[in-house]
PDB file of C-alpha atoms in Angstrom:
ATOM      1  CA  UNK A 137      97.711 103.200  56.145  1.00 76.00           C
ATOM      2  CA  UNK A 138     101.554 102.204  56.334  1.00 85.00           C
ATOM      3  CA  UNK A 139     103.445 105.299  55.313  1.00 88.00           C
ATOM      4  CA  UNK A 140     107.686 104.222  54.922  1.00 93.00           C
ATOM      5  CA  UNK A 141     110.249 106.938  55.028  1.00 94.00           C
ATOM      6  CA  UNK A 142     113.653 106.067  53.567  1.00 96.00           C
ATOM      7  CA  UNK A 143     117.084 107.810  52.608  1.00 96.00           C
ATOM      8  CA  UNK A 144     119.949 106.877  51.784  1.00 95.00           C
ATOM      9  CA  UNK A 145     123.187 108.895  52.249  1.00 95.00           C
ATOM     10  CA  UNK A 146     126.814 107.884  52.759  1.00 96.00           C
ATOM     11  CA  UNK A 147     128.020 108.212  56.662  1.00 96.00           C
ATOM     12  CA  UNK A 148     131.717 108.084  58.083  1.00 95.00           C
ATOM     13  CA  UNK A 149     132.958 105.485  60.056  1.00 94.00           C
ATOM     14  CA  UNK A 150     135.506 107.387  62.358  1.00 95.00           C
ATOM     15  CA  UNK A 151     138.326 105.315  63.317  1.00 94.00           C
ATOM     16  CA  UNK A 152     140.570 108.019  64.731  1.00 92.00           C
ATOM     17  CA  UNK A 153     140.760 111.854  64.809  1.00 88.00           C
ATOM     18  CA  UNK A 154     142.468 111.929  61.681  1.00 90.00           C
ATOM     19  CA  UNK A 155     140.846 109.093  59.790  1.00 95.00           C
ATOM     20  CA  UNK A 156     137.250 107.620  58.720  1.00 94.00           C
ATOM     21  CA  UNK A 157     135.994 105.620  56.182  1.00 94.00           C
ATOM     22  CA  UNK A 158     132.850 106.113  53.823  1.00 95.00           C
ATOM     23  CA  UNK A 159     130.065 103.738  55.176  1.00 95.00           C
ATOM     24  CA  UNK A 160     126.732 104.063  52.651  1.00 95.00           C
ATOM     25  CA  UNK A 161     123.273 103.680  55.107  1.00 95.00           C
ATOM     26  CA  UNK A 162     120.153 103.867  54.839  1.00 95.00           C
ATOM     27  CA  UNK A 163     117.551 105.563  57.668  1.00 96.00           C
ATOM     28  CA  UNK A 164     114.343 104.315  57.663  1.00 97.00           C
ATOM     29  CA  UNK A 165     110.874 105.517  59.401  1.00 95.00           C
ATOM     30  CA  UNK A 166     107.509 103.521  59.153  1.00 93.00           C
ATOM     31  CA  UNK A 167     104.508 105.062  60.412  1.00 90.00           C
ATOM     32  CA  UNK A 168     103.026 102.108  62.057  1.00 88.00           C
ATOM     33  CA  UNK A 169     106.197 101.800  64.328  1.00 88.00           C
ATOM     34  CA  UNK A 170     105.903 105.754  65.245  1.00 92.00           C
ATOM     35  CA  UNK A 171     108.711 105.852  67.933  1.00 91.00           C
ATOM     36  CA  UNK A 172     111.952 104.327  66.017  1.00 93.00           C
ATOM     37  CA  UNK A 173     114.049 104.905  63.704  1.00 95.00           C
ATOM     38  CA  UNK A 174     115.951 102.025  61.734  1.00 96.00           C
ATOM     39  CA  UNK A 175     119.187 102.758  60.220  1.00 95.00           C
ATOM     40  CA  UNK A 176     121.356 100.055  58.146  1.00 94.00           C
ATOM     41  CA  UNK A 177     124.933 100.339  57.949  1.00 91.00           C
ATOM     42  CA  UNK A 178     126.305  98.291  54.482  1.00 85.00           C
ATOM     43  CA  UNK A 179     129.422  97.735  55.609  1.00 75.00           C
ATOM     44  CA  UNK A 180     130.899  95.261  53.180  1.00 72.00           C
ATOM     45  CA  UNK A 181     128.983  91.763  54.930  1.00 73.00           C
ATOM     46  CA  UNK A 182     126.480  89.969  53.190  1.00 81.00           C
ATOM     47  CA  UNK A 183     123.934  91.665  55.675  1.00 86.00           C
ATOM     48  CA  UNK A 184     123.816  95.016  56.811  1.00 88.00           C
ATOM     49  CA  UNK A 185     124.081  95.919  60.278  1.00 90.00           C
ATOM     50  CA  UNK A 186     120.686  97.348  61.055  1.00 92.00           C
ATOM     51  CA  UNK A 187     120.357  99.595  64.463  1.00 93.00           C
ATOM     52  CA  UNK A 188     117.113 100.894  65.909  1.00 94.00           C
ATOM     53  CA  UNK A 189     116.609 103.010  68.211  1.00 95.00           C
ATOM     54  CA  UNK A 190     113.893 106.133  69.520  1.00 94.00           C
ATOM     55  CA  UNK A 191     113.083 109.215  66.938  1.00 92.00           C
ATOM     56  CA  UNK A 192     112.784 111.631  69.389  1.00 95.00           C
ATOM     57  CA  UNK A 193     116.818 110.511  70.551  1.00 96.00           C
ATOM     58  CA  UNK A 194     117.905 111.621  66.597  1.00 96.00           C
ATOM     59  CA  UNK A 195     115.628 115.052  66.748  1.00 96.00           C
ATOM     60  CA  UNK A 196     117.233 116.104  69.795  1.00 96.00           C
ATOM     61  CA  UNK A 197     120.622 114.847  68.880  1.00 97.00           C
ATOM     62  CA  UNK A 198     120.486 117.172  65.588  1.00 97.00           C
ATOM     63  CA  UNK A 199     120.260 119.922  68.369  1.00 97.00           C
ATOM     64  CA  UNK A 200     121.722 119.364  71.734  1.00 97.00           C
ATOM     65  CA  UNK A 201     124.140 116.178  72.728  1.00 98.00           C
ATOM     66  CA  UNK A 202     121.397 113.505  74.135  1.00 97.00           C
ATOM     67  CA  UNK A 203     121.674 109.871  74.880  1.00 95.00           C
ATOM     68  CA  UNK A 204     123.462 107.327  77.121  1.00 89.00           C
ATOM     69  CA  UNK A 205     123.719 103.971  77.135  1.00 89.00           C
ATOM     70  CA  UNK A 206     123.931 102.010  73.354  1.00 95.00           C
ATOM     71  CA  UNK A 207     123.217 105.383  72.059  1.00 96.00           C
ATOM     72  CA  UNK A 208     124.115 108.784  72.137  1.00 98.00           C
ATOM     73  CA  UNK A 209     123.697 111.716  69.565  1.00 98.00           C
ATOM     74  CA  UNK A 210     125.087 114.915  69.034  1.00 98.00           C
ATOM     75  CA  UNK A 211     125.641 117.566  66.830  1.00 98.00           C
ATOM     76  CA  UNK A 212     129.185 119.299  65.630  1.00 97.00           C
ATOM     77  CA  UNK A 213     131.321 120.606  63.098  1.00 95.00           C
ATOM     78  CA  UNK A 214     133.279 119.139  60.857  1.00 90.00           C
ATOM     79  CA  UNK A 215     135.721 120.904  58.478  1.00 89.00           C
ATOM     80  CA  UNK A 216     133.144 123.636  58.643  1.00 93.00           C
ATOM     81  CA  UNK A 217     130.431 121.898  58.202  1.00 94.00           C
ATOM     82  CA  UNK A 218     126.915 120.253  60.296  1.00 97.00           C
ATOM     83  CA  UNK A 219     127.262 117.110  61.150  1.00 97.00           C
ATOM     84  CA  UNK A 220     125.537 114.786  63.559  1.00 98.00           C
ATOM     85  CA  UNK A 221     127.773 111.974  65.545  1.00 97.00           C
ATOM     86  CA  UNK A 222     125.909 109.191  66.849  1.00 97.00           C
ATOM     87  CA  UNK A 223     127.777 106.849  68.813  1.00 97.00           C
ATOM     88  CA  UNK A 224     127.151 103.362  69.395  1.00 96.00           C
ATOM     89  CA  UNK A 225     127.707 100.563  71.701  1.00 95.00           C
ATOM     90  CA  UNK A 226     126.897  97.038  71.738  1.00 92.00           C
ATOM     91  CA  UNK A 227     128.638  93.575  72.717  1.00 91.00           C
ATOM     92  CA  UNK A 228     130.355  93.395  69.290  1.00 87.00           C
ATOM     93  CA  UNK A 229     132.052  96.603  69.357  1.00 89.00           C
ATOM     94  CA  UNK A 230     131.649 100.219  69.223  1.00 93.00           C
ATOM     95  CA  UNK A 231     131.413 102.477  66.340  1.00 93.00           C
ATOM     96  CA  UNK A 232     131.288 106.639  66.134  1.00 96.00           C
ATOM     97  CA  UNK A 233     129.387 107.800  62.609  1.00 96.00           C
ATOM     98  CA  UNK A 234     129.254 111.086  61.299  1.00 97.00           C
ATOM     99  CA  UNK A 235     126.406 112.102  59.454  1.00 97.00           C
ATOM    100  CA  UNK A 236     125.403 115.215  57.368  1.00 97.00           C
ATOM    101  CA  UNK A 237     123.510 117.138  59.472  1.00 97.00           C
ATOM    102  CA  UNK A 238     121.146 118.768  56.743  1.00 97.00           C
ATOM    103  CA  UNK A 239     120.335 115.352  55.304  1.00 97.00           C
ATOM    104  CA  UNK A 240     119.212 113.767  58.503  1.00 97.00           C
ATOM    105  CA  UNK A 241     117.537 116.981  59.392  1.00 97.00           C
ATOM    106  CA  UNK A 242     115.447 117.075  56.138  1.00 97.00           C
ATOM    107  CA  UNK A 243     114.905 113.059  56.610  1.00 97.00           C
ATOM    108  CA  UNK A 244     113.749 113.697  59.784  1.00 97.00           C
ATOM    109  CA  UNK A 245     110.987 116.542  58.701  1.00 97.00           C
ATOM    110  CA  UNK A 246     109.296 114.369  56.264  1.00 96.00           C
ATOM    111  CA  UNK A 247     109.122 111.901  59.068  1.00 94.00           C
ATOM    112  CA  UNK A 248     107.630 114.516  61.664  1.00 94.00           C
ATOM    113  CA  UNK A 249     105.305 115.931  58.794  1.00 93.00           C
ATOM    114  CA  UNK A 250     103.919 112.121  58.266  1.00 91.00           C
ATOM    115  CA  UNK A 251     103.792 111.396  62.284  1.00 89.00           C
ATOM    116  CA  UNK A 252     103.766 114.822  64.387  1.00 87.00           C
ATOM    117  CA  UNK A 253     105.433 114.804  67.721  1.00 83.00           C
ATOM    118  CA  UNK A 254     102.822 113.768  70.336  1.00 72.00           C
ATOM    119  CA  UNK A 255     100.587 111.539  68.090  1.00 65.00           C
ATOM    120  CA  UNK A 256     102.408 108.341  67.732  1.00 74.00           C
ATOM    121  CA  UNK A 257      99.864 106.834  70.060  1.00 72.00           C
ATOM    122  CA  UNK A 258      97.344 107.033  67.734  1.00 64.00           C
ATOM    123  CA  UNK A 259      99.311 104.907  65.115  1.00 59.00           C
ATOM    124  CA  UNK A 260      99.320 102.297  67.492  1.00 61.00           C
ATOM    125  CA  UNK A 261      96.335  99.610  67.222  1.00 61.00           C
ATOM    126  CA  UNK A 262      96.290  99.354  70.850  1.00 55.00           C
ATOM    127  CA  UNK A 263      93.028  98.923  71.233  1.00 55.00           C
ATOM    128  CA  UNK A 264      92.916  96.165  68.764  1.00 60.00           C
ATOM    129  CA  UNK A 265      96.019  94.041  70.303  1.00 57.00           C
ATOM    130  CA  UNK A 266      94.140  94.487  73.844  1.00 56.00           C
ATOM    131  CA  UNK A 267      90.978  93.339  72.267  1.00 63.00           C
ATOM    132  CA  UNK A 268      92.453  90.208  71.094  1.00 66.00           C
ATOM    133  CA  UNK A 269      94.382  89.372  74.016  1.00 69.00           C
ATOM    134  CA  UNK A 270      91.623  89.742  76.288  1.00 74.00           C
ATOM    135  CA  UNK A 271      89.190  87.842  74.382  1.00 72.00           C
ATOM    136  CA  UNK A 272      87.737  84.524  75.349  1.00 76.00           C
ATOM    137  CA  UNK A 273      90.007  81.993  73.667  1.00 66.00           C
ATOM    138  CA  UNK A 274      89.054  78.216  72.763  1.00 63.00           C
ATOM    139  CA  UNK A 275      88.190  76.397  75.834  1.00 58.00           C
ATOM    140  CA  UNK A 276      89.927  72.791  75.563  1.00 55.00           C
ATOM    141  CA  UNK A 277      88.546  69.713  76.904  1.00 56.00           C
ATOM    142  CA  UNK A 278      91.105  67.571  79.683  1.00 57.00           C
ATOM    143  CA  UNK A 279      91.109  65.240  76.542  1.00 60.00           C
ATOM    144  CA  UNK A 280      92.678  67.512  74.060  1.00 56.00           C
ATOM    145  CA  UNK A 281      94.919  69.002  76.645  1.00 54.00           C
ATOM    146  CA  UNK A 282      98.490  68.383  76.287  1.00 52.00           C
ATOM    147  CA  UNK A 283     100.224  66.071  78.661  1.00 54.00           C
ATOM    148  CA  UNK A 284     102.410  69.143  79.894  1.00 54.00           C
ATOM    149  CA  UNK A 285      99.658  70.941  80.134  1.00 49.00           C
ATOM    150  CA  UNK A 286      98.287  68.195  82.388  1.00 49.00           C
ATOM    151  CA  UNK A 287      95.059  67.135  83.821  1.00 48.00           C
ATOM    152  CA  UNK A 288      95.141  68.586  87.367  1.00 48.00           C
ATOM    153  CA  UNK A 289      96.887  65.029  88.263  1.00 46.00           C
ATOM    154  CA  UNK A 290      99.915  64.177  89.953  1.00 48.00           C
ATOM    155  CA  UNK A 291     103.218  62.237  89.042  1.00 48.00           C
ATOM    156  CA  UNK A 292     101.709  59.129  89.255  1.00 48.00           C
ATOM    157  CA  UNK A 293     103.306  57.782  92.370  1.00 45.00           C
TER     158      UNK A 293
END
């Protein structure tokens, strides 16, 4: 059974020490996909721009600064209050969002209470996908093979 876990919450787009702009997202969990996390930035475009990246990268970040690469996560204060910074990188551009630490915290719970640390694997229909790859699959005759597929001939010279 599919279980999706979704919030929506308004982040800050920080543009400089002094200013940010409001940026409403939404973070998004599904059970069958056990390791990520999706988050969508509406940021004014017809579509949103959606990120996705590991779960266990935004539990640690509430706690401890973790990441490198496209994505790093970290928690801090802001004006006195928790927030979480994620910053991210990618060929268009790079962006630093501030998020409200108890929301993403309490996003993230229901999301560990649905899939428990250590037991993604078992949301995963591995078995199944192997199964079907490694199955016998229609055999094809030379006659129904494609020409690019060829017949075990040469180039005809």
């Amino acid at each position: 059974m599919r279980t999706v876990v979704e919030r929506e919450l308004e982040l800050n787009l920080v543009l400089s020490p002094e200013r940010s702009v409001p940026v409403p997202a939404r973070l998004t969990y599904h059970s069958d996909d056990p390791y990520a996390v999706h988050v969508s930035f509406h940021i004014g475009s017809e579509h949103p721009v959606d990120w996705t990246f590991a779960r266990e990268l935004l539990v640690e970040g509430v706690f401890r600064p973790c990441g490198h690469g496209d994505v790093r996560v970290w928690p801090t204060k802001v004006d006195g209050r928790g927030v979480v910074l994620m910053a991210l990188s990618s060929p268009d551009g790079d962006a630093l969002l501030e998020a409200p630490a108890a929301q993403v915290s309490a996003w993230l719970e229901r999301t560990l209470r649905i899939v428990p640390p250590g037991t993604e694997s078992g949301r995963l229909d591995i078995d199944d996908g192997l199964a079907e790859l490694l199955s016998p699959g229609p055999r094809f005759t030379a006659e129904e093979r494609s020409p690019a597929e060829g017949n075990g001939g040469g180039n005809g010279s």
